[in-house]
């Protein structure tokens, strides 16, 4: 096996892994994930921006494994909250919180708000084994619902209604979400920008 056709997905989030694998189907490419390298410590996401965190996650895994690594850092940016929770979306309700606590806090913060506009912004970084990195982004605009609806997806999906539809992402199928989501858009840009690396890997 040539390490140049291995891509390590620098995440431990199983939902992200499923969405990324569905949209990165290069026949010559072998994908691994951070879960396959338990000896590599989890990256501390202390960057001030999504870009900084995505690059840090990708570079750490690429340098440690000697393979390409792809990382995703995503934030929910809510207009009425000045762009919060943004880069802090995973820990909005506290360091050891879960998705339900984050969603409860968001609903409380927006109680009675007329402006419920928000966007998901997803930054995907690719790192080379020598530590060099590039990134692309994908944005999905929508509104925050007044109650949680649906059981698919993860995170803030039960509250997020994309402008394209009248259901929450948690009421979308995986394929419907990928077709219009922030991650779907970022991954299509990533495949267009970097896909040639793996198309050429064995030649
Ligand atoms: P990794 O760092 O291991 O990739 P994570 O879950 O910590 O996984 P992030 O640092 O990108 O991911 O945190 C972003 C948070 O934003 C995440 O915990 C979810 O609550 C939320 N989120 C990200 N993508 C989402 C999506 O597609 N739909 C709903 N919520 C999402």
XYZ file of C-alpha atoms and ligand atoms in Angstrom:
234
model
C 0.000 0.000 0.000
C 1.215 3.470 -0.966
C 0.739 5.955 1.917
C -0.039 8.627 -0.698
C -3.407 7.043 -1.424
C -4.392 6.876 2.248
C -6.536 9.734 3.571
C -6.969 10.002 7.334
C -10.246 11.679 8.279
C -9.177 13.702 11.313
C -12.382 13.299 13.317
C -13.846 10.970 15.928
C -17.421 12.111 15.210
C -19.229 9.106 13.613
C -21.896 11.298 11.966
C -19.263 13.464 10.277
C -17.384 10.334 9.162
C -20.501 8.962 7.491
C -21.247 12.266 5.723
C -17.623 12.702 4.571
C -17.288 9.108 3.324
C -20.519 9.445 1.290
C -19.122 12.452 -0.573
C -15.495 11.426 -1.059
C -15.743 8.320 -3.235
C -12.352 8.083 -4.958
C -11.792 4.468 -6.064
C -8.009 4.605 -5.428
C -8.393 6.167 -2.020
C -8.281 4.253 1.274
C -9.903 6.235 4.095
C -9.014 5.832 7.747
C -10.191 7.911 10.686
C -8.750 9.260 13.920
C -10.474 6.256 15.580
C -7.937 3.974 13.814
C -5.058 5.784 15.582
C -5.964 5.677 19.304
C -2.295 6.282 20.201
C -2.453 9.800 18.713
C -3.830 12.163 21.399
C -7.059 14.023 20.652
C -6.325 17.505 19.248
C -7.229 20.403 21.560
C -9.487 22.727 19.547
C -8.227 26.013 20.970
C -8.061 28.045 17.736
C -9.875 31.381 17.485
C -11.437 30.413 14.144
C -12.891 27.386 12.368
C -10.018 27.657 9.864
C -7.370 27.489 12.610
C -8.987 24.448 14.241
C -9.511 22.577 10.975
C -5.885 23.160 9.937
C -4.593 22.142 13.390
C -6.585 18.867 13.347
C -5.508 18.012 9.789
C -1.819 18.879 10.239
C -1.549 16.952 13.531
C -2.916 13.758 11.967
C -0.967 14.104 8.692
C 2.380 14.631 10.402
C 1.743 11.840 12.947
C 0.607 9.264 10.354
C 2.676 10.214 7.289
C -0.498 10.248 5.157
C -2.794 12.973 3.865
C -5.334 14.083 6.504
C -8.655 15.839 6.068
C -10.365 17.689 8.939
C -13.714 19.404 9.359
C -14.463 22.207 11.772
C -18.024 23.464 11.739
C -19.873 26.217 13.543
C -23.458 27.409 13.765
C -23.466 31.205 13.393
C -26.675 32.831 14.656
C -27.448 36.417 13.568
C -29.227 37.541 16.724
C -26.319 36.214 18.818
C -23.649 38.107 16.875
C -22.417 34.912 15.174
C -22.351 32.747 18.334
C -21.962 29.906 19.131
C -19.656 29.806 16.043
C -16.271 28.291 16.779
C -17.607 27.278 20.232
C -20.592 25.300 18.864
C -19.466 21.954 20.312
C -19.077 23.395 23.830
C -21.852 26.041 23.795
C -23.547 24.746 26.969
C -20.269 23.938 28.773
C -17.119 21.837 28.424
C -18.822 18.460 29.035
C -22.189 19.122 27.395
C -24.226 17.080 24.935
C -26.227 17.971 21.821
C -29.518 18.236 23.792
C -28.026 20.740 26.272
C -26.645 22.855 23.417
C -30.036 22.867 21.716
C -31.848 23.822 24.949
C -29.432 26.704 25.496
C -29.888 27.947 21.932
C -33.693 27.844 22.186
C -33.544 29.771 25.480
C -31.175 32.376 23.998
C -33.573 32.956 21.096
C -36.815 32.931 23.103
C -39.089 35.606 21.617
C -36.459 36.656 19.041
C -37.903 37.934 15.762
C -34.629 37.370 13.900
C -33.941 33.616 13.833
C -31.562 33.629 10.861
C -28.467 31.469 11.101
C -25.906 29.686 8.994
C -23.806 26.589 9.320
C -20.238 27.196 8.168
C -18.022 24.185 7.536
C -14.286 24.489 6.937
C -12.530 21.461 5.462
C -8.738 21.419 5.645
C -6.389 19.054 3.844
C -2.871 18.546 5.209
C 0.110 16.952 3.511
C 2.491 14.715 5.518
C 5.079 17.549 5.458
C 2.691 19.792 7.437
C 1.553 22.004 4.576
C -2.241 22.678 4.548
C -5.026 24.268 2.517
C -8.736 24.730 3.226
C -12.119 25.284 1.576
C -15.488 26.206 3.107
C -19.187 25.538 2.625
C -22.070 27.597 3.977
C -25.747 26.714 4.426
C -28.191 29.482 5.370
C -31.408 28.894 7.277
C -33.412 29.694 10.400
C -33.604 28.324 13.930
C -36.974 26.668 14.639
C -38.956 27.320 17.828
C -38.955 23.643 18.847
C -36.713 20.662 18.112
C -38.062 18.420 15.328
C -36.775 15.164 13.819
C -34.365 12.422 14.832
C -31.896 12.135 11.927
C -28.472 13.776 11.753
C -26.770 15.188 14.848
C -25.898 18.324 16.786
C -28.114 21.308 15.999
C -29.919 19.498 13.141
C -33.301 19.292 14.997
C -33.367 23.119 15.215
C -31.968 24.112 11.811
C -34.367 24.716 8.906
C -32.382 25.347 5.698
C -33.725 28.090 3.426
C -34.224 25.444 0.707
C -37.020 23.695 2.656
C -39.581 23.773 5.445
C -38.236 20.867 7.510
C -35.317 20.690 9.920
C -32.112 18.870 8.890
C -33.091 16.194 11.423
C -36.192 15.558 9.271
C -34.058 15.215 6.117
C -32.642 11.910 4.907
C -28.832 11.700 4.854
C -28.847 12.153 1.061
C -31.154 15.200 1.243
C -28.918 16.803 3.875
C -25.720 16.121 1.906
C -27.247 17.665 -1.223
C -27.590 21.151 0.315
C -25.658 21.191 3.590
C -22.575 23.204 4.553
C -20.545 19.954 4.752
C -21.874 18.723 1.405
C -20.906 22.022 -0.224
C -17.462 22.101 1.394
C -16.793 18.465 0.445
C -17.771 19.029 -3.173
C -15.351 21.999 -3.270
C -12.713 19.788 -1.611
C -13.207 16.961 -4.114
C -12.922 19.422 -7.000
C -9.784 21.074 -5.586
C -7.860 18.037 -4.334
C -9.423 15.011 -6.044
C -6.601 14.976 -8.625
C -4.133 14.004 -5.885
C -5.738 10.582 -5.558
C -6.721 10.124 -9.168
C -2.949 10.224 -9.814
C -1.815 8.387 -6.693
C -0.990 5.011 -8.279
C 0.445 6.209 -11.565
P -14.395 16.549 15.541
O -13.720 17.761 16.106
O -13.863 15.245 16.065
O -14.438 16.564 14.046
P -16.801 17.618 16.811
O -18.149 17.007 17.034
O -16.039 18.122 17.997
O -15.957 16.553 15.965
P -16.692 20.348 15.748
O -15.485 20.663 16.545
O -16.689 20.752 14.309
O -17.007 18.777 15.756
O -17.931 20.926 16.530
C -18.986 21.431 15.902
C -20.275 21.223 16.655
O -21.241 21.837 15.802
C -20.684 19.758 16.825
O -20.431 19.257 18.074
C -22.195 19.819 16.565
O -22.852 20.167 17.760
C -22.332 20.982 15.611
N -22.375 20.532 14.202
C -21.348 20.344 13.345
N -21.788 19.924 12.154
C -23.130 19.832 12.245
C -24.158 19.456 11.374
O -23.902 19.045 10.140
N -25.418 19.486 11.816
C -25.691 19.880 13.066
N -24.785 20.253 13.982
C -23.502 20.231 13.576
